[in-house]
PDB file of C-alpha atoms in Angstrom:
ATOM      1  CA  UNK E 232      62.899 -32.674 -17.831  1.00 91.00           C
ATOM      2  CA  UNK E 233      64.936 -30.935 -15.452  1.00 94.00           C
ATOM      3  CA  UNK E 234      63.125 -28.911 -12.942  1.00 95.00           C
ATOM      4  CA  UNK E 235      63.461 -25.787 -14.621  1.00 96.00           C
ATOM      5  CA  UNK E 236      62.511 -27.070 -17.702  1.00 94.00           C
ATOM      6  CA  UNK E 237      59.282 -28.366 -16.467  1.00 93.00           C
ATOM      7  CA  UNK E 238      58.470 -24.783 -14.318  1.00 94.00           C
ATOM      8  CA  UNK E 239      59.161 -23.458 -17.878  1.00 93.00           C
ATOM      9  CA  UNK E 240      56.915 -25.642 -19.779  1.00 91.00           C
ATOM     10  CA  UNK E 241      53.909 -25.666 -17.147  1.00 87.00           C
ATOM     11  CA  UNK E 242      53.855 -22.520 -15.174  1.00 88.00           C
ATOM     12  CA  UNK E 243      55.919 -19.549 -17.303  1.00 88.00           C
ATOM     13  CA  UNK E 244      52.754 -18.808 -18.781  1.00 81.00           C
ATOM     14  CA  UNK E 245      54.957 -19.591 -22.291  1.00 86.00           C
ATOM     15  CA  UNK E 246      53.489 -22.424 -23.529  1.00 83.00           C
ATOM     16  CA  UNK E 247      50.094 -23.561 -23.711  1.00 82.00           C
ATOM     17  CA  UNK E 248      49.141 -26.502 -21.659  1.00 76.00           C
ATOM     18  CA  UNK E 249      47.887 -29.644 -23.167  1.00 78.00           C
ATOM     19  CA  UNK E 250      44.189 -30.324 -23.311  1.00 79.00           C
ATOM     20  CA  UNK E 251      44.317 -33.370 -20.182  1.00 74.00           C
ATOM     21  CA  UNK E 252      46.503 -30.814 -17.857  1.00 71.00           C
ATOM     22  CA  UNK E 253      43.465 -28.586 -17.817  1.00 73.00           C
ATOM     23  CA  UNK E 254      42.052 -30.140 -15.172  1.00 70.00           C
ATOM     24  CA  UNK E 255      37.581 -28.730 -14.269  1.00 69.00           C
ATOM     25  CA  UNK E 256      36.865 -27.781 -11.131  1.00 67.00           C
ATOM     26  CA  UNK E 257      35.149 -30.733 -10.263  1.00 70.00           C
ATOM     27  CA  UNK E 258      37.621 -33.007 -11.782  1.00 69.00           C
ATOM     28  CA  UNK E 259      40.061 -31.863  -8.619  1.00 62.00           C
ATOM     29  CA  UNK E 260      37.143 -31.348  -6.199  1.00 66.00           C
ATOM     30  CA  UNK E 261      36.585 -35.450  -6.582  1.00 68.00           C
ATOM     31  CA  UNK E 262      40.010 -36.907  -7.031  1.00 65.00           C
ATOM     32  CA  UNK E 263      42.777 -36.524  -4.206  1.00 69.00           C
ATOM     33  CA  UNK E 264      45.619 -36.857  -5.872  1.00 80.00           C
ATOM     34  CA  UNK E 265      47.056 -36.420  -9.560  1.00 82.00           C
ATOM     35  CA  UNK E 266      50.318 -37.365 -11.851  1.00 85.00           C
ATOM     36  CA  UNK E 267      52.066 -34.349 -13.783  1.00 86.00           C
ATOM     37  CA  UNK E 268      53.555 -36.800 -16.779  1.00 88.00           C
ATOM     38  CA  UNK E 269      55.818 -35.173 -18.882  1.00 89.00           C
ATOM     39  CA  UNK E 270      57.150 -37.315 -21.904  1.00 91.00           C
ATOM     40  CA  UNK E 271      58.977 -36.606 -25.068  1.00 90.00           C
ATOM     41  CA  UNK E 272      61.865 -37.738 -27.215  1.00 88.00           C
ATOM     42  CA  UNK E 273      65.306 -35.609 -27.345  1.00 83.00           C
ATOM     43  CA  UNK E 274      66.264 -34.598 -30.995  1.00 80.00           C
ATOM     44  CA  UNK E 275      69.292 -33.068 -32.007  1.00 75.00           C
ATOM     45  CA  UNK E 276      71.681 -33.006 -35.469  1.00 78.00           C
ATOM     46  CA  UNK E 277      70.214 -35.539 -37.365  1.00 76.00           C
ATOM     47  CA  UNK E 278      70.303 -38.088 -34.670  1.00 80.00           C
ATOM     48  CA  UNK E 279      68.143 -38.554 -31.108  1.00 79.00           C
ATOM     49  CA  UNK E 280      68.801 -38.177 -27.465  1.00 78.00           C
ATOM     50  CA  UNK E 281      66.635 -40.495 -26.567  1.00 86.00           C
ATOM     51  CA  UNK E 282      63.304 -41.257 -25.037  1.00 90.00           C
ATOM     52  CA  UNK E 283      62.880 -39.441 -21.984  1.00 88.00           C
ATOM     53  CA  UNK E 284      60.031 -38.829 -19.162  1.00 91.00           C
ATOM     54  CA  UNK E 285      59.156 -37.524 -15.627  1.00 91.00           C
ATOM     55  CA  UNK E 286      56.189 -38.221 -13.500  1.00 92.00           C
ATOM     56  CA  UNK E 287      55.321 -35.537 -10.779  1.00 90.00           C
ATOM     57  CA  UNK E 288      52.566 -36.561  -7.895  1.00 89.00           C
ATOM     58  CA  UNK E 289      50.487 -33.436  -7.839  1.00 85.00           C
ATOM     59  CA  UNK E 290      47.607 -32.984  -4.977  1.00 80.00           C
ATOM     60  CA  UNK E 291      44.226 -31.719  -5.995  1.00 70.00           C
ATOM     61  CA  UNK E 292      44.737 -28.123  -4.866  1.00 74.00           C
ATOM     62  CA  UNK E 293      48.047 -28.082  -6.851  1.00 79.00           C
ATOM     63  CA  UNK E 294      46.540 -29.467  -9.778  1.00 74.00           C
ATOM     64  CA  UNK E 295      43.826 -26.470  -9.536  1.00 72.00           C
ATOM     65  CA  UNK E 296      46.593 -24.329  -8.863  1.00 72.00           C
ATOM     66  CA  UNK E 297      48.359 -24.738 -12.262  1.00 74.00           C
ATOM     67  CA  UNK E 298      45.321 -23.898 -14.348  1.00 69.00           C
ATOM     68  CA  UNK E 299      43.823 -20.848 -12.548  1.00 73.00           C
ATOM     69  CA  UNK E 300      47.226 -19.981 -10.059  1.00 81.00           C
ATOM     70  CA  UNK E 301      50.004 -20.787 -12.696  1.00 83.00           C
ATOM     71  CA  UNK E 302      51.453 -17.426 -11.881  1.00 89.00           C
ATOM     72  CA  UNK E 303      51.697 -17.612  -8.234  1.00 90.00           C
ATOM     73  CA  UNK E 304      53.595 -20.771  -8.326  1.00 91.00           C
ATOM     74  CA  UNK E 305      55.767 -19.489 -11.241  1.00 93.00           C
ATOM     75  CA  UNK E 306      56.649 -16.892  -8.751  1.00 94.00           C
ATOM     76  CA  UNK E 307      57.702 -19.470  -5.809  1.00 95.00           C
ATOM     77  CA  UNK E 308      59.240 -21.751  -8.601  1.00 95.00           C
ATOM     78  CA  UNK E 309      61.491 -18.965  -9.395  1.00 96.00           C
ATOM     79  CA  UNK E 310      62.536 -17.757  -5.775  1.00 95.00           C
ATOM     80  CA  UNK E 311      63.189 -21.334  -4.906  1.00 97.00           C
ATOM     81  CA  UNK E 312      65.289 -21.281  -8.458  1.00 97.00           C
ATOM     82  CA  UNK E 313      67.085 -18.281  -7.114  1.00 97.00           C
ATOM     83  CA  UNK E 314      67.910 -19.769  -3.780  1.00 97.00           C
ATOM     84  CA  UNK E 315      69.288 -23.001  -5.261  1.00 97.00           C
ATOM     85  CA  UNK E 316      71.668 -20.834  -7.861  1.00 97.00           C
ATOM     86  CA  UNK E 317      72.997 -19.084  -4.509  1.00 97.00           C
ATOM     87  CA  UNK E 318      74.110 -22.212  -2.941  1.00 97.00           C
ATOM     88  CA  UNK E 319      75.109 -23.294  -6.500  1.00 97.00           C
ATOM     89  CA  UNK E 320      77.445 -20.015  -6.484  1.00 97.00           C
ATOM     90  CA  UNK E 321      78.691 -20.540  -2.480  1.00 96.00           C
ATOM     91  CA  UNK E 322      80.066 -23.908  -3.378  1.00 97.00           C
ATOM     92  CA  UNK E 323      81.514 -23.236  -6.703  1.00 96.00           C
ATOM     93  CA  UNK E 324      83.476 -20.322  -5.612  1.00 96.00           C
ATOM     94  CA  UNK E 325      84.570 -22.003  -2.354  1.00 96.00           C
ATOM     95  CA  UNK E 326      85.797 -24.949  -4.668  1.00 96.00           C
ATOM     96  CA  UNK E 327      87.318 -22.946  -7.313  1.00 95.00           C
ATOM     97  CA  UNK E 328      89.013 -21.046  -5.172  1.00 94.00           C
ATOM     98  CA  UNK E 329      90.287 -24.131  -2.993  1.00 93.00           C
ATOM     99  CA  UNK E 330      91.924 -25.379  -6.746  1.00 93.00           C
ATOM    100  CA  UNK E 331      93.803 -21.772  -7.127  1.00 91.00           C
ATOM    101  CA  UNK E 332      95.768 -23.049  -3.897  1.00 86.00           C
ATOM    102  CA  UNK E 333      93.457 -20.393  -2.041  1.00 89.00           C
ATOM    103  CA  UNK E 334      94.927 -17.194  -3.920  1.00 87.00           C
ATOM    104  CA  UNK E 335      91.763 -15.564  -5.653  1.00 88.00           C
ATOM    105  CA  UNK E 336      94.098 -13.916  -8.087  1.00 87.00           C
ATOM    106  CA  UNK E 337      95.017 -17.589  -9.740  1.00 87.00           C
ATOM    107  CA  UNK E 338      91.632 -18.737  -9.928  1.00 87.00           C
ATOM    108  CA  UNK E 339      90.609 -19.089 -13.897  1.00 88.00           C
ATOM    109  CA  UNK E 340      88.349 -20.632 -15.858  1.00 92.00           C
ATOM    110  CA  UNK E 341      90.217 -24.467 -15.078  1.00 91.00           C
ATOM    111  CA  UNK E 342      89.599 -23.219 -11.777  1.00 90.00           C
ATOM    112  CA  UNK E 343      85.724 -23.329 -12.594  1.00 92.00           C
ATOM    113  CA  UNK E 344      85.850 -25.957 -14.725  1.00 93.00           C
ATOM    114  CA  UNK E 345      86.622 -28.830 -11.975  1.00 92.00           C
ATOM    115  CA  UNK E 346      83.857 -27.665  -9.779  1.00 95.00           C
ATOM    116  CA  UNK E 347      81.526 -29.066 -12.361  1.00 95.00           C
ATOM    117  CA  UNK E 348      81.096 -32.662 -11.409  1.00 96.00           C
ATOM    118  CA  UNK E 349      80.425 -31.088  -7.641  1.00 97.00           C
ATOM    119  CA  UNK E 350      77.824 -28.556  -8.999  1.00 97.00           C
ATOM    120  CA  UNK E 351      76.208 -31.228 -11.190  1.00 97.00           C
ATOM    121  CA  UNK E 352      75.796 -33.394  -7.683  1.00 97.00           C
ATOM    122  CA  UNK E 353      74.084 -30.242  -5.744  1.00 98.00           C
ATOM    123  CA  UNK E 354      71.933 -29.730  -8.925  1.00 97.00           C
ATOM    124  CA  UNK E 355      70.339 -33.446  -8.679  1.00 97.00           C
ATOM    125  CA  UNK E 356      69.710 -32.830  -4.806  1.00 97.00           C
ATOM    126  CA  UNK E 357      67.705 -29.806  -5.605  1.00 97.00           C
ATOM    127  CA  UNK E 358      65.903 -31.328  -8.840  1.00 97.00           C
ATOM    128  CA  UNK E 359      64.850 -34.721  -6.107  1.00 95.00           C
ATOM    129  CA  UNK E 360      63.223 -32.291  -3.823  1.00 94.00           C
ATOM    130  CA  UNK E 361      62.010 -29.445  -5.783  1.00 96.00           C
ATOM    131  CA  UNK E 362      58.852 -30.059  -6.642  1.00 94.00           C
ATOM    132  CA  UNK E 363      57.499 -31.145  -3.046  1.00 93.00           C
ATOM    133  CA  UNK E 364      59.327 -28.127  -1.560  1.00 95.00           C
ATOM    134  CA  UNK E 365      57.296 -26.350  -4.488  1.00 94.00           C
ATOM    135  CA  UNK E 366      53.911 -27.682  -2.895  1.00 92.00           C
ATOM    136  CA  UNK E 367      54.594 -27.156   0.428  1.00 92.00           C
ATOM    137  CA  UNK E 368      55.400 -23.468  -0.184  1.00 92.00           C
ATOM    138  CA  UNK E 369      52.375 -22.736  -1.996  1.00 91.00           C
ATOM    139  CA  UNK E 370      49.830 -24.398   0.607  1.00 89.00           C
ATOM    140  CA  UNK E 371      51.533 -22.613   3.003  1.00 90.00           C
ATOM    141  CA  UNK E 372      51.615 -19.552   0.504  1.00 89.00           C
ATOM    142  CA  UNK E 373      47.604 -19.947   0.650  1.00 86.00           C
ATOM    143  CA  UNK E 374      47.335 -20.981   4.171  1.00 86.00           C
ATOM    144  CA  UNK E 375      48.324 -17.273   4.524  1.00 80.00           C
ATOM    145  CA  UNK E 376      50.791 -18.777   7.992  1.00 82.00           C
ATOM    146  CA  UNK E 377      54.273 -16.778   7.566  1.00 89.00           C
ATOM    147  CA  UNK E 378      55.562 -19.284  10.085  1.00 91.00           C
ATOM    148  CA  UNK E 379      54.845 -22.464   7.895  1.00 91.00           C
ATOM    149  CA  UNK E 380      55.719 -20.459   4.736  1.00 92.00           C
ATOM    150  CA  UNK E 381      59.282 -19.735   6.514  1.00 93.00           C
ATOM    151  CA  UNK E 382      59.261 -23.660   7.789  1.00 93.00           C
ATOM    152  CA  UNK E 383      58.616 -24.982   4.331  1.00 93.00           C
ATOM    153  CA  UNK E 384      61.566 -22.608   3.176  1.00 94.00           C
ATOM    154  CA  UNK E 385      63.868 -23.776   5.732  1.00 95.00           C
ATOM    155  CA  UNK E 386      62.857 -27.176   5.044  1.00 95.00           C
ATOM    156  CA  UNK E 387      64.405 -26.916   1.622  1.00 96.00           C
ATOM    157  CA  UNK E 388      67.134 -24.814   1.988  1.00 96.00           C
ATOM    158  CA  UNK E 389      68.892 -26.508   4.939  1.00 96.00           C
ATOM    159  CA  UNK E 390      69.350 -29.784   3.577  1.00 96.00           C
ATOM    160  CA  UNK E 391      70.102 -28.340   0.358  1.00 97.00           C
ATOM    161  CA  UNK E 392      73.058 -26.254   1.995  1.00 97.00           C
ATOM    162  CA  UNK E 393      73.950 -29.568   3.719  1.00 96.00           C
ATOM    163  CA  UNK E 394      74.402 -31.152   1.086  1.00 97.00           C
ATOM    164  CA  UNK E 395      76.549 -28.211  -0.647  1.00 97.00           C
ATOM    165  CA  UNK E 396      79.003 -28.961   2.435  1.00 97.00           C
ATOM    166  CA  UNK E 397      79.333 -32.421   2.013  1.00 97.00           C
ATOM    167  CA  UNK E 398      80.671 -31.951  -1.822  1.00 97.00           C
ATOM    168  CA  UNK E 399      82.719 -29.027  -0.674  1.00 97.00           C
ATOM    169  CA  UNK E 400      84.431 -31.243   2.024  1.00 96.00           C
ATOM    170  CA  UNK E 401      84.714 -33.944  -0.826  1.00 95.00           C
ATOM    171  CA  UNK E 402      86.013 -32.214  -3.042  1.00 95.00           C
ATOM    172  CA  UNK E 403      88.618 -30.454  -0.701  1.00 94.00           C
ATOM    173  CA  UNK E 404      89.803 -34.095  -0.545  1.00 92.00           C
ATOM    174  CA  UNK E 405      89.672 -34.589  -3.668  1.00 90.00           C
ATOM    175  CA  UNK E 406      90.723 -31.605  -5.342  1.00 87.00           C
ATOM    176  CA  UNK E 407      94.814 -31.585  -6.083  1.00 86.00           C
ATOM    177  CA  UNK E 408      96.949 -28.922  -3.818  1.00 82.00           C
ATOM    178  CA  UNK E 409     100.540 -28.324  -2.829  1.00 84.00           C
ATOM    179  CA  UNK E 410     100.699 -29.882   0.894  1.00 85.00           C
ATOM    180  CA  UNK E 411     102.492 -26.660   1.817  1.00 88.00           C
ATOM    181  CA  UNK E 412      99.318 -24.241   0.666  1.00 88.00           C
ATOM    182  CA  UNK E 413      96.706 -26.911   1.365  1.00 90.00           C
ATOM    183  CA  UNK E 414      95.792 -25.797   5.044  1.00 92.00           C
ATOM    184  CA  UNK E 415      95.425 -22.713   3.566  1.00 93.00           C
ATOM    185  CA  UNK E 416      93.208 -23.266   0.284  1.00 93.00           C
ATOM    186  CA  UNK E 417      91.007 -25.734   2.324  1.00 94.00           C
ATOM    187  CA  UNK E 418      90.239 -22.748   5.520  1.00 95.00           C
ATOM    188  CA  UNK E 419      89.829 -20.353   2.867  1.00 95.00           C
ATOM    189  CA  UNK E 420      87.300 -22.141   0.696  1.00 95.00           C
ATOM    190  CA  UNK E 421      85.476 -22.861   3.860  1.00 96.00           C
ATOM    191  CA  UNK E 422      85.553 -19.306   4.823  1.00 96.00           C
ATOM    192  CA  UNK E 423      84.404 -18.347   1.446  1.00 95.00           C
ATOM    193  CA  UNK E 424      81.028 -20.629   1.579  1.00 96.00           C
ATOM    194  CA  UNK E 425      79.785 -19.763   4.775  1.00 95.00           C
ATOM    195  CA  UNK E 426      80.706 -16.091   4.567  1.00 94.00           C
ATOM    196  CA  UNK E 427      78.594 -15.801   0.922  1.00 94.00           C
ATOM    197  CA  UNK E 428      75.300 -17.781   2.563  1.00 95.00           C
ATOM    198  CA  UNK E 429      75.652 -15.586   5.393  1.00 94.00           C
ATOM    199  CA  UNK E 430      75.870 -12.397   3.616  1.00 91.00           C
ATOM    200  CA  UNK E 431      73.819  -9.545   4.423  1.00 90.00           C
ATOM    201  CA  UNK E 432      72.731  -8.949   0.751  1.00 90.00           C
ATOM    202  CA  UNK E 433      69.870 -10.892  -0.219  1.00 86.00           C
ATOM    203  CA  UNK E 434      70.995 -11.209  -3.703  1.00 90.00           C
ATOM    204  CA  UNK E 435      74.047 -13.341  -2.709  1.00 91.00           C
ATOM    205  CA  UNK E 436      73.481 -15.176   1.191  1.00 90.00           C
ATOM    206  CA  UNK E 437      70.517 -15.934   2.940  1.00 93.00           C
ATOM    207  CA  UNK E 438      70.386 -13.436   6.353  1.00 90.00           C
ATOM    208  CA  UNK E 439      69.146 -14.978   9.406  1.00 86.00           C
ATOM    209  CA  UNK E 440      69.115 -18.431   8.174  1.00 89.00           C
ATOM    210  CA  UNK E 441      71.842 -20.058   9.085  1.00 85.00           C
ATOM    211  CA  UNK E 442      73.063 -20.329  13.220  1.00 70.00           C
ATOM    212  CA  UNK E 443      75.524 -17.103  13.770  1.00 54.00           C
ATOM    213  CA  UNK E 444      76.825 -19.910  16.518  1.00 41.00           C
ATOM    214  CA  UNK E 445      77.955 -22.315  13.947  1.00 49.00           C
ATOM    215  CA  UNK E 446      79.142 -19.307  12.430  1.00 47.00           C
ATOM    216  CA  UNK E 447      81.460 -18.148  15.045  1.00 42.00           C
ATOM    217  CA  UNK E 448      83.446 -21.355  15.594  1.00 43.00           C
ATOM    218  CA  UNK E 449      83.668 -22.164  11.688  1.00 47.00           C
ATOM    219  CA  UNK E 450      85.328 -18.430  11.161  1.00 44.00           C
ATOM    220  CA  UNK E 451      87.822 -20.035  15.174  1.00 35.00           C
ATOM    221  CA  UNK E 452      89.131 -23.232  12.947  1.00 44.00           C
ATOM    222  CA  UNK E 453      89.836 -21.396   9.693  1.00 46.00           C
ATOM    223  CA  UNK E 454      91.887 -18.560  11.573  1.00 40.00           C
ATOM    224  CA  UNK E 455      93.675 -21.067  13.545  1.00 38.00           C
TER     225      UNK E 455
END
């Protein structure tokens, strides 16, 4: 039940919710707070994965919100997907291009391939926090405040890019490199995150997020 398996299964609109997810009005009207449980055992070839589950706390507004607003928060489920593949794609292609020794014409699919265990670390930050940032974003959303909506935003995304630094910085160390190009890869890598977060295009950075201060001395160190 990884998070976008569950915005799949409860708010594409794809599947049809089961009859005790269908909360009444006044079921949510008289109880505070709710549990999304999501349960089911993992088949494959002849042989199972597994029994597996996931228990989401759910306020009564969100629990209203998934029968008659599924489609609103299936549109904030998928920005907030969006923004975590973005950092996803700064720290994999800072790290992939730290193993090619910092030359961007040697990096390959090996290249790629050893970012994975980094990636896979990011991806269970964002699936921890996903679901509260989800909340937060949609009472905000309904509040109709663009300054909380933009707080609750930041709220996710800066820890989340935090985080993305830490595993790039441990996996500079950790990643193997010629001593000779290692100053090198390493400056370059770094260059390459925060210059893709930063980008002006929406599709790839985040603009105005991130301080153009920090900015400025990261881009000092990697030229020296």
């Amino acid at each position: 039940f990884h998070y976008t398996r569950v915005v799949d299964l409860t708010l594409s609109g794809e599947f049809q919710l089961p009859t005790l997810a269908q909360l009444a009005e006044d079921e949510t009207a008289q109880v505070a707070n709710w549990m999304l449980v999501l349960a089911a055992v993992a088949r494959g070839n002849s042989k199972t994965g597994g029994f597996k589950s996931r228990i989401i706390p759910v306020s009564g507004r969100i629990a209203r919100g998934l029968g008659g607003q599924r489609k609103e928060l299936h549109e904030l489920a998928k920005q907030q997907i969006e923004e975590i593949e973005k950092v996803d794609k700064a720290l994999r292609n800072a790290l992939a291009l730290a193993t090619a020794t910092g030359d961007r014409e040697k990096m390959d699919k090996d290249s790629y391939a050893r970012t994975s265990p980094y990636r896979d670390r990011l991806d269970a930050v964002a699936d921890r926090d996903f679901f509260d940032a989800l909340w937060t974003r949609f009472e905000a959303e309904q509040n109709g405040s663009a300054l909380d909506f933009e707080a609750a935003r930041r709220a996710f995304l800066l820890p989340l890019i935090d985080a993305a630094r830490d595993l790039l910085e441990e996996g500079l160390a950790d990643i193997p490199c010629p001593s000779i190009r290692r100053p090198r890869a390493e400056a370059r890598a770094r260059r390459s995150f925060e210059s893709r977060l930063r980008s002006s295009e929406t599709k790839i950075g985040f603009p105005g997020l991130l301080d153009d201060t920090q900015h400025g001395e990261q881009e000092m160190t990697d030229a020296a």
